Tab-separated table of N, CA and C in Angstrom:
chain	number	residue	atom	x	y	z
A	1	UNK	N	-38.834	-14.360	-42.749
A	1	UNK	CA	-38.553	-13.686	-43.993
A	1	UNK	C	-39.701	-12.731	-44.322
A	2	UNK	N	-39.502	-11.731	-45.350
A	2	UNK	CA	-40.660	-10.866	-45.742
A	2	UNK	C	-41.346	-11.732	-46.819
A	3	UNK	N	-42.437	-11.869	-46.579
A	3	UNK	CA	-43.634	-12.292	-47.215
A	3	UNK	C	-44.776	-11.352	-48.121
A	4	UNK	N	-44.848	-10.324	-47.391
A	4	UNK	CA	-46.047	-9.695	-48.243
A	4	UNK	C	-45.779	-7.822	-48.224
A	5	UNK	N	-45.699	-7.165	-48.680
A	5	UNK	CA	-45.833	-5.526	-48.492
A	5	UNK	C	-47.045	-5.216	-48.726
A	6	UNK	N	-47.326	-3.979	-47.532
A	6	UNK	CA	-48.640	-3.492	-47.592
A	6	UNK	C	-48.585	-1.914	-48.153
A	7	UNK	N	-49.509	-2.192	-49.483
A	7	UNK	CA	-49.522	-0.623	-49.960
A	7	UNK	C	-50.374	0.136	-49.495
A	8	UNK	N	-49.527	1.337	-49.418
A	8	UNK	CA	-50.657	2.179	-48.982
A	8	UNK	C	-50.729	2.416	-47.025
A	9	UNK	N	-50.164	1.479	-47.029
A	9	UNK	CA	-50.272	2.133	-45.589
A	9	UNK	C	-49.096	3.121	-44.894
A	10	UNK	N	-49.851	3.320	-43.730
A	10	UNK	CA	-49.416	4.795	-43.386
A	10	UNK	C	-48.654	4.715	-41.696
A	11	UNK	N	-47.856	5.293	-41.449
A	11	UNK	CA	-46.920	5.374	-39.912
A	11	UNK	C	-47.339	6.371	-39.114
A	12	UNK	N	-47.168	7.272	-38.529
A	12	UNK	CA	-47.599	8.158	-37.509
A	12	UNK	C	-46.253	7.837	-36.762
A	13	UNK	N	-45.046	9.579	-36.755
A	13	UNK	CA	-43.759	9.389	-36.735
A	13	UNK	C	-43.227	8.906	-35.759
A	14	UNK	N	-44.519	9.129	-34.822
A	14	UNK	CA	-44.151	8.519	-33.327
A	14	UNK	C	-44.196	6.899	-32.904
A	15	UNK	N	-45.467	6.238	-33.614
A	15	UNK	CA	-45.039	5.018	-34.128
A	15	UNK	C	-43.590	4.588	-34.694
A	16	UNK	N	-43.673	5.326	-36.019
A	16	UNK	CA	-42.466	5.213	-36.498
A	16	UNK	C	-40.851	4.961	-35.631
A	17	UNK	N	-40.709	5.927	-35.127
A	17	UNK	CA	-39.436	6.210	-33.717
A	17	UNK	C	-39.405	5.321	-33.029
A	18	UNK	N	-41.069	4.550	-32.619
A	18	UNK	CA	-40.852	3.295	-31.726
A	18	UNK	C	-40.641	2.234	-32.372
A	19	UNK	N	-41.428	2.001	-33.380
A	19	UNK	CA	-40.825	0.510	-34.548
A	19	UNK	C	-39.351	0.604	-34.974
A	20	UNK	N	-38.580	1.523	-35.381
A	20	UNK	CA	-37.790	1.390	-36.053
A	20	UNK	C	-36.633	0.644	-35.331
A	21	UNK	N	-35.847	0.924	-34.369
A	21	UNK	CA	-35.426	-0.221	-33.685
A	21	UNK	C	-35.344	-1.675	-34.110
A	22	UNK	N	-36.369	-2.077	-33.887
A	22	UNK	CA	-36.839	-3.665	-33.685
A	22	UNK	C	-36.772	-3.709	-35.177
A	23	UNK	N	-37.316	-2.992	-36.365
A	23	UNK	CA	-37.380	-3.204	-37.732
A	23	UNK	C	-36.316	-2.957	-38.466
A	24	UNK	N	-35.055	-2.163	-37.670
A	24	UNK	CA	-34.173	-2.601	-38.097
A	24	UNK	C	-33.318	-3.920	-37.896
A	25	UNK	N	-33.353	-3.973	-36.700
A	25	UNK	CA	-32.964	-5.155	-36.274
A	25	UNK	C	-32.983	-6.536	-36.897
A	26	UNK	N	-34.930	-6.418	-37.300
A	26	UNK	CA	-35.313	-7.833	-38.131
A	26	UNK	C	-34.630	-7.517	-39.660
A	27	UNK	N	-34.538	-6.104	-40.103
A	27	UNK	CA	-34.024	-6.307	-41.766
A	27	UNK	C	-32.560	-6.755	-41.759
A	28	UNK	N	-32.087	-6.758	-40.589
A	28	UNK	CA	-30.537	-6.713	-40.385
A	28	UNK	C	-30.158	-8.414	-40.574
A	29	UNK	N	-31.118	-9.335	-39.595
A	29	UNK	CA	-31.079	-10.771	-39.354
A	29	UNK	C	-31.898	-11.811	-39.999
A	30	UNK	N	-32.603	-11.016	-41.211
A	30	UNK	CA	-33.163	-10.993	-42.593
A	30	UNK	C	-32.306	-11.115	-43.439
A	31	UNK	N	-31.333	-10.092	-43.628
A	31	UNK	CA	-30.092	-10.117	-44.479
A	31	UNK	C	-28.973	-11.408	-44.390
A	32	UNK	N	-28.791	-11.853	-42.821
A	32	UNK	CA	-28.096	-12.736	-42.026
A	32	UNK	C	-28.463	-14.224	-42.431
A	33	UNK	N	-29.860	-14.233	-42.352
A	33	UNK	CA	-30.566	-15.309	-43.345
A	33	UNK	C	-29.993	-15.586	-44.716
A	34	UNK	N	-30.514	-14.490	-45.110
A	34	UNK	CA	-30.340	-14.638	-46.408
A	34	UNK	C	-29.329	-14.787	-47.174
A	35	UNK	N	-27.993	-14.735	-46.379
A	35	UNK	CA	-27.010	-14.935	-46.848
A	35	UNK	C	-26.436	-16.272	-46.234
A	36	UNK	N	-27.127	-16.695	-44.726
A	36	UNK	CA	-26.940	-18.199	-44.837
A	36	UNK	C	-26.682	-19.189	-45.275
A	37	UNK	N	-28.641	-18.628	-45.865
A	37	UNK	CA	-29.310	-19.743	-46.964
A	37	UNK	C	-28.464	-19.704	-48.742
A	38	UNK	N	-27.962	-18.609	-48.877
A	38	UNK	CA	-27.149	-18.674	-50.214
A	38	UNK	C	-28.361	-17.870	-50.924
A	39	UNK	N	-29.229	-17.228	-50.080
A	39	UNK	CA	-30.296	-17.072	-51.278
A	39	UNK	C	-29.824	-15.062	-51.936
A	40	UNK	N	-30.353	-15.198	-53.124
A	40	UNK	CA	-29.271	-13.809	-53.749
A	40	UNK	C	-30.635	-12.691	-53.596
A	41	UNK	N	-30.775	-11.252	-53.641
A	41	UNK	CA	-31.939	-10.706	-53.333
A	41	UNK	C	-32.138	-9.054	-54.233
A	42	UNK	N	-33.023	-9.095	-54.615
A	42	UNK	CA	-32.746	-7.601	-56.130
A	42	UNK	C	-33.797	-6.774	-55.523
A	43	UNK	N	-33.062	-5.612	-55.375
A	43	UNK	CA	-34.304	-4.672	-54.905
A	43	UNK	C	-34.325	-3.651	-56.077
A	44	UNK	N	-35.054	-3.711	-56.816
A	44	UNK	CA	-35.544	-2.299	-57.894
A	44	UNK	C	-36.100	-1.245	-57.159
A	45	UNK	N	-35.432	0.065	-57.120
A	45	UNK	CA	-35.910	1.360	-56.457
A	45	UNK	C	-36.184	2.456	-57.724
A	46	UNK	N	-37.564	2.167	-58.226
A	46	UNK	CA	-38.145	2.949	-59.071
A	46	UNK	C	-38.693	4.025	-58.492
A	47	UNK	N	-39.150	5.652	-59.754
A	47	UNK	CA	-39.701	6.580	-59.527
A	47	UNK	C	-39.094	7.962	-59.836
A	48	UNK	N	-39.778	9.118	-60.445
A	48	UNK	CA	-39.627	9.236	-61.587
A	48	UNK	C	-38.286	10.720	-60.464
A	49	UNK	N	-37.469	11.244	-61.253
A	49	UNK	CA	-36.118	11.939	-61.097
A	49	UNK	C	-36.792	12.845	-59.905
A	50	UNK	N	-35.740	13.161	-58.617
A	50	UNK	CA	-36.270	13.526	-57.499
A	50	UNK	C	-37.510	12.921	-56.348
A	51	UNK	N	-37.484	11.838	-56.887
A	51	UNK	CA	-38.669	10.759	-56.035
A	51	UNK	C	-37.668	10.655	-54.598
A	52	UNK	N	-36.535	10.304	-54.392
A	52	UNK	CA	-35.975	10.360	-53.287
A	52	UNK	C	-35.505	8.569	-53.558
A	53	UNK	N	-35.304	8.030	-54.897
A	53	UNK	CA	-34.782	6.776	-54.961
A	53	UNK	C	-33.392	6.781	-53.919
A	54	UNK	N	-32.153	7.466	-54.552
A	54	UNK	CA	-31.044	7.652	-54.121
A	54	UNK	C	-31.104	7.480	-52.027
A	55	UNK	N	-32.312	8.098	-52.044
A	55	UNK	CA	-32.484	8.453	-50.582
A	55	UNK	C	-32.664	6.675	-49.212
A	56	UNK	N	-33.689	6.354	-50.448
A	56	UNK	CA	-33.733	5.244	-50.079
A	56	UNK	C	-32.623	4.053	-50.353
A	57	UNK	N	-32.272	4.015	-51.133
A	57	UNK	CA	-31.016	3.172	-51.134
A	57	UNK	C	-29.906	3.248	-49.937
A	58	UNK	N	-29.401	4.718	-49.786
A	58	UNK	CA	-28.909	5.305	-48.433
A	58	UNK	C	-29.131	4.308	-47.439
A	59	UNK	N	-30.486	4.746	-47.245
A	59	UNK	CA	-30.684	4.411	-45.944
A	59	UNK	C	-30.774	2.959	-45.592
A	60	UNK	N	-31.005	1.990	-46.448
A	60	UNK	CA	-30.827	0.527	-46.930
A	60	UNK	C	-29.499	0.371	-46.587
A	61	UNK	N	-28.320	0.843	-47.270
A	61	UNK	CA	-27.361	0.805	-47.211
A	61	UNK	C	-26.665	1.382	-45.761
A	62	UNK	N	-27.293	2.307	-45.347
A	62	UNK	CA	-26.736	2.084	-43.846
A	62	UNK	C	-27.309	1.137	-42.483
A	63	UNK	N	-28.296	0.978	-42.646
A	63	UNK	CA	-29.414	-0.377	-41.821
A	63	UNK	C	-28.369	-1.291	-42.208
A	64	UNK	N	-27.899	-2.201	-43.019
A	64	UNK	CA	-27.712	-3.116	-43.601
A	64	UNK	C	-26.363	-3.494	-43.295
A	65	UNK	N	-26.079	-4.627	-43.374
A	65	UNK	CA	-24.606	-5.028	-43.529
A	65	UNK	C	-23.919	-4.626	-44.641
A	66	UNK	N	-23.289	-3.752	-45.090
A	66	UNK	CA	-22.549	-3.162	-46.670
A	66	UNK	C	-21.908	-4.004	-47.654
A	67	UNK	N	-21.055	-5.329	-46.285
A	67	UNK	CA	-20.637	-5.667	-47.337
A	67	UNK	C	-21.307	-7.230	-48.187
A	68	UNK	N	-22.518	-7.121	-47.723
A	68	UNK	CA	-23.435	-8.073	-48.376
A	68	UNK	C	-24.228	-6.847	-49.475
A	69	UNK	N	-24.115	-5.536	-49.945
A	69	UNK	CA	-24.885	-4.727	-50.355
A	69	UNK	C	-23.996	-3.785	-51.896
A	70	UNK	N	-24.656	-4.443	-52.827
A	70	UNK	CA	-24.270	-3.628	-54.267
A	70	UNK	C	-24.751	-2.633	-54.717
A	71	UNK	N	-24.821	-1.574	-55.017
A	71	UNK	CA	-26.019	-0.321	-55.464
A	71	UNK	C	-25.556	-0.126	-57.005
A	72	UNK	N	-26.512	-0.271	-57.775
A	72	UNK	CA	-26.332	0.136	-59.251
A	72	UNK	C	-27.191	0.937	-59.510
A	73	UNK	N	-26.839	1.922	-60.539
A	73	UNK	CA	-27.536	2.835	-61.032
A	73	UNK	C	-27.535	2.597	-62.805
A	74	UNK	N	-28.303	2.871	-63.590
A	74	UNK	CA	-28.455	2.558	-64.873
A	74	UNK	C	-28.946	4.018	-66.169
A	75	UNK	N	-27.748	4.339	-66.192
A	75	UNK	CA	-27.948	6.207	-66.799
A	75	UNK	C	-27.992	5.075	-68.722
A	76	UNK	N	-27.154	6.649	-69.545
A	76	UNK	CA	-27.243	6.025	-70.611
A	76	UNK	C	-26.429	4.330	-71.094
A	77	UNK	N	-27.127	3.683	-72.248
A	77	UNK	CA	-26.084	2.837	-72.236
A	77	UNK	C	-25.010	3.112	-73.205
A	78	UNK	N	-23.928	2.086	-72.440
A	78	UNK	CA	-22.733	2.758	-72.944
A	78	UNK	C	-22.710	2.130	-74.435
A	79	UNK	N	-21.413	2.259	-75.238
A	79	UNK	CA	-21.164	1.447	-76.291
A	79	UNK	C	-21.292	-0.129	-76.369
A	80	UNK	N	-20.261	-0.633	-75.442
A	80	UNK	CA	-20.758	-2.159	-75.361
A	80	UNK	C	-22.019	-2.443	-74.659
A	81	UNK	N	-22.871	-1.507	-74.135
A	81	UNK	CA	-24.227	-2.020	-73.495
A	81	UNK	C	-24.884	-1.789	-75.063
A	82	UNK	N	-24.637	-1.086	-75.767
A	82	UNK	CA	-25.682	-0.853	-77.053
A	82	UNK	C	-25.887	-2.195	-77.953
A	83	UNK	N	-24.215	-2.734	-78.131
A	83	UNK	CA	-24.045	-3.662	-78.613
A	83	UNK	C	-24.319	-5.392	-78.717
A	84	UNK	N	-24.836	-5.362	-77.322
A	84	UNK	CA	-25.691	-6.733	-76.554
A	84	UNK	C	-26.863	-6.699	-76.282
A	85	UNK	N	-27.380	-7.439	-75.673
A	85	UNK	CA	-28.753	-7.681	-75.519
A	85	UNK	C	-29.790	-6.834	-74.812
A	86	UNK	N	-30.300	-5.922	-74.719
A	86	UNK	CA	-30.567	-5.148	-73.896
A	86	UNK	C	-30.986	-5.405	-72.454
A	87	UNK	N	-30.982	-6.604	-72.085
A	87	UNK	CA	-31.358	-6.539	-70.753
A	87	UNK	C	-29.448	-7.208	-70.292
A	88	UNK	N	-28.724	-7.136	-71.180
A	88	UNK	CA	-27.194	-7.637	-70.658
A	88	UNK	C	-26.863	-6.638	-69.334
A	89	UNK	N	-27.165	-5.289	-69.509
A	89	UNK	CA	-26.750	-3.966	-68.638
A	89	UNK	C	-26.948	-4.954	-67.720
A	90	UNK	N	-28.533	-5.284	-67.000
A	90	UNK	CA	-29.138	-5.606	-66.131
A	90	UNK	C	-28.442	-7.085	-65.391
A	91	UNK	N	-28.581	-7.968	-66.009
A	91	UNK	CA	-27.916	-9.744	-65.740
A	91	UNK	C	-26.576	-9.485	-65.141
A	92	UNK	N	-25.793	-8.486	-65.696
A	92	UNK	CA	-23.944	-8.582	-65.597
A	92	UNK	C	-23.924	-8.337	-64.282
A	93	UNK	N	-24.966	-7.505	-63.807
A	93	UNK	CA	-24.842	-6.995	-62.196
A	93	UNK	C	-25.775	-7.824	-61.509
A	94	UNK	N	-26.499	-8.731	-61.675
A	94	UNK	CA	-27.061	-9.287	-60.637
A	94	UNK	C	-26.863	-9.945	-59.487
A	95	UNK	N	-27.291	-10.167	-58.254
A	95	UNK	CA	-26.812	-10.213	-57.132
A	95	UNK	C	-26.230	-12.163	-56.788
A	96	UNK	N	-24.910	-12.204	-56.091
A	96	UNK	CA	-24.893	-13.434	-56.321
A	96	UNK	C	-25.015	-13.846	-55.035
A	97	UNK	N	-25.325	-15.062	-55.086
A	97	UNK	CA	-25.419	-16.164	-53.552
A	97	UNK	C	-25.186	-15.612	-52.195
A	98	UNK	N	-26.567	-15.181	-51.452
A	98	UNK	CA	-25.958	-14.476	-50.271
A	98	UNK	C	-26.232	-13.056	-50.578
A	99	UNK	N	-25.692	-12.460	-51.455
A	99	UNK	CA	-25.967	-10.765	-51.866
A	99	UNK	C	-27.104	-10.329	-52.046
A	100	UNK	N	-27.645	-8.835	-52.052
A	100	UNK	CA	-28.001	-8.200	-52.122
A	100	UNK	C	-27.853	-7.070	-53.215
A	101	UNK	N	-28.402	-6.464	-54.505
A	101	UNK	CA	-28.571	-5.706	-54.999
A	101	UNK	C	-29.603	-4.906	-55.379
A	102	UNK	N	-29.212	-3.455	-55.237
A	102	UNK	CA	-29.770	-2.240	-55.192
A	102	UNK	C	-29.902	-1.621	-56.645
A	103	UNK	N	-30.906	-1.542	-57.380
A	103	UNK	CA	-30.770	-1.197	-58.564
A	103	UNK	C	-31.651	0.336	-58.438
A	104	UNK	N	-31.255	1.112	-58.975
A	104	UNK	CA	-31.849	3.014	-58.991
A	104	UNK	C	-32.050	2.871	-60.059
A	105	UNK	N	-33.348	2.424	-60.653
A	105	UNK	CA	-34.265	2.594	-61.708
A	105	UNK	C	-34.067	1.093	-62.347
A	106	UNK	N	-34.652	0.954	-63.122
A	106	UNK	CA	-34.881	-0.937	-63.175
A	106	UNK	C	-34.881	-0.426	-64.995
A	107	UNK	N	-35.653	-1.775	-65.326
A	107	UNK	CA	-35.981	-1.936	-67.282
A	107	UNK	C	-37.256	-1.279	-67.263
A	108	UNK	N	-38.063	-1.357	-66.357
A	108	UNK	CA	-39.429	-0.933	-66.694
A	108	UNK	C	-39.461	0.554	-67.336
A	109	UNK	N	-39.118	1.311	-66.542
A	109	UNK	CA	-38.656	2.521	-66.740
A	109	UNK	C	-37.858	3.112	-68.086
A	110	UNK	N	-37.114	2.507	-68.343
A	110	UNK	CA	-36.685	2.630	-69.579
A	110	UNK	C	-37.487	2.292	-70.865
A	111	UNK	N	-37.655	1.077	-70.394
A	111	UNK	CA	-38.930	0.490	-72.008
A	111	UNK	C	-39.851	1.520	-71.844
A	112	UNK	N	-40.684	1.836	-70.837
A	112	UNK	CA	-41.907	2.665	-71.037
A	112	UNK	C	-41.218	3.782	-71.767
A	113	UNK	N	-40.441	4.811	-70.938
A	113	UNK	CA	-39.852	6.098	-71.758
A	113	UNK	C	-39.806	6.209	-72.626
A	114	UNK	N	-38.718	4.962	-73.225
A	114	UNK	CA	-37.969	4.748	-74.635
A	114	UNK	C	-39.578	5.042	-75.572
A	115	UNK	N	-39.958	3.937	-75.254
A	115	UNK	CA	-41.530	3.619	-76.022
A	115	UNK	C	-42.461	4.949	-76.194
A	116	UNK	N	-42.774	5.598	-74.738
A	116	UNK	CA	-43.799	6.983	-75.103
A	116	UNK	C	-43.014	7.845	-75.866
A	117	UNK	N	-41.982	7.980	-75.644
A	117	UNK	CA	-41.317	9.187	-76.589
A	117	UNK	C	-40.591	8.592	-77.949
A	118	UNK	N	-40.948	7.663	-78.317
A	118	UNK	CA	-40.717	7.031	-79.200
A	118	UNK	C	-39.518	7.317	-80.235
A	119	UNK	N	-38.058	6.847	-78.762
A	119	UNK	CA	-37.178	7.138	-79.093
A	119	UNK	C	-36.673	5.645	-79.592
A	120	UNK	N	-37.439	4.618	-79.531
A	120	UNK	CA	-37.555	3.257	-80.303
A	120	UNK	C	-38.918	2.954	-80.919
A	121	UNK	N	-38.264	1.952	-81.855
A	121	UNK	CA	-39.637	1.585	-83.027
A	121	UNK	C	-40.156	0.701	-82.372
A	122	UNK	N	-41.416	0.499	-82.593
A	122	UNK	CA	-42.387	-0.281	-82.266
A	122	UNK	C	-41.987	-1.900	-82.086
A	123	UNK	N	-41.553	-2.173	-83.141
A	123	UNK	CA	-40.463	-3.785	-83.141
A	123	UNK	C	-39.578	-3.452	-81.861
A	124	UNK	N	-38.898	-2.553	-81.926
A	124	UNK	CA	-38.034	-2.936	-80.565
A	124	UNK	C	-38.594	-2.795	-78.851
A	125	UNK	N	-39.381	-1.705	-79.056
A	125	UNK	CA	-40.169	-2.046	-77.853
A	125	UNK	C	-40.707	-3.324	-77.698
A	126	UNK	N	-41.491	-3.842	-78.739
A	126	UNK	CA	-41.718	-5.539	-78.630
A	126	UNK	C	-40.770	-6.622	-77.878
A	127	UNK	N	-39.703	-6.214	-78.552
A	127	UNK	CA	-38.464	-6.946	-78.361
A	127	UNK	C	-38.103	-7.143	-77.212
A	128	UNK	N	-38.074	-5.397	-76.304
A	128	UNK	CA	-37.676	-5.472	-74.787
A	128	UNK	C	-38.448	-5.629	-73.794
A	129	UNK	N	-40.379	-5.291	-74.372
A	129	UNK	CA	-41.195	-5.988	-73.680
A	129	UNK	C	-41.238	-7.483	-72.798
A	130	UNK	N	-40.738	-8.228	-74.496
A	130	UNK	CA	-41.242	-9.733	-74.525
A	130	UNK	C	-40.377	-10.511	-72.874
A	131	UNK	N	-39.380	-10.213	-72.646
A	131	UNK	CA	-39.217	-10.880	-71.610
A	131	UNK	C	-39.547	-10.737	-70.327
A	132	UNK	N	-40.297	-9.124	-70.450
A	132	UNK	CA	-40.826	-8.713	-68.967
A	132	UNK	C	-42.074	-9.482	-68.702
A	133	UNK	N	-42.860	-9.766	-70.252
A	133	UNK	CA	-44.159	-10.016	-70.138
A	133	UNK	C	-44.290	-11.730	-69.756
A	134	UNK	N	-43.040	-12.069	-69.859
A	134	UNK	CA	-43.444	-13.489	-70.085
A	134	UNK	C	-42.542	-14.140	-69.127
């Protein structure tokens, strides 16, 4: 299983061309695992508009077995998302037993925004903080 990511490090494309093979292979029988074991798996693909999120999901999504693979994206919320809990958007889609989900932009992202441009009050940023923090 994956255990640890290393930031910051770097490929050299020709490396790259030769790993990829074999690294797909292991994310492929990784997935195979993981749906074995029943275990469910959330990938948040943050970064800010034109980062190449979309790009990466893609390519996840073609490595991958599809139909173990959900992709959500999280634009405005709608009426009944306004009306519930704010992290409801988030829970309703989470990945079940075996699955895999792809989320294109997460809560973080939003609370911060919402918050610097202080298109919410201070109480409610609190509010949507409190469960990230804790």
């Amino acid at each position: 299983m994956l255990n640890t990511a290393e930031i910051g490090r770097t490929v050299s494309k020709a490396d790259y061309k030769r790993e990829l093979p074999e690294l797909r292979t292991r994310l492929l029988e990784t997935q195979r695992a993981l749906r074995a074991a029943g275990l469910s798996v959330l990938v948040v693909i943050e970064g800010m508009d034109g980062s190449g999120r979309a790009e990466v999901a893609n390519r996840l999504q073609e490595w991958l077995d599809p139909r173990g693979i959900q992709t959500h994206t999280f634009w405005d919320p709608s009426d009944e998302e306004n009306e519930r809990p704010w992290f409801w958007r988030f829970w309703r889609v989470l990945p079940g037993a075996g699955q895999i989900s792809l989320f294109l932009g997460g809560w973080y992202r939003d609370i911060l925004t919402d918050g610097v441009h202080k298109q919410i009050k201070p109480k409610e940023l609190d509010t949507r903080l409190a469960p990230v923090l804790h």
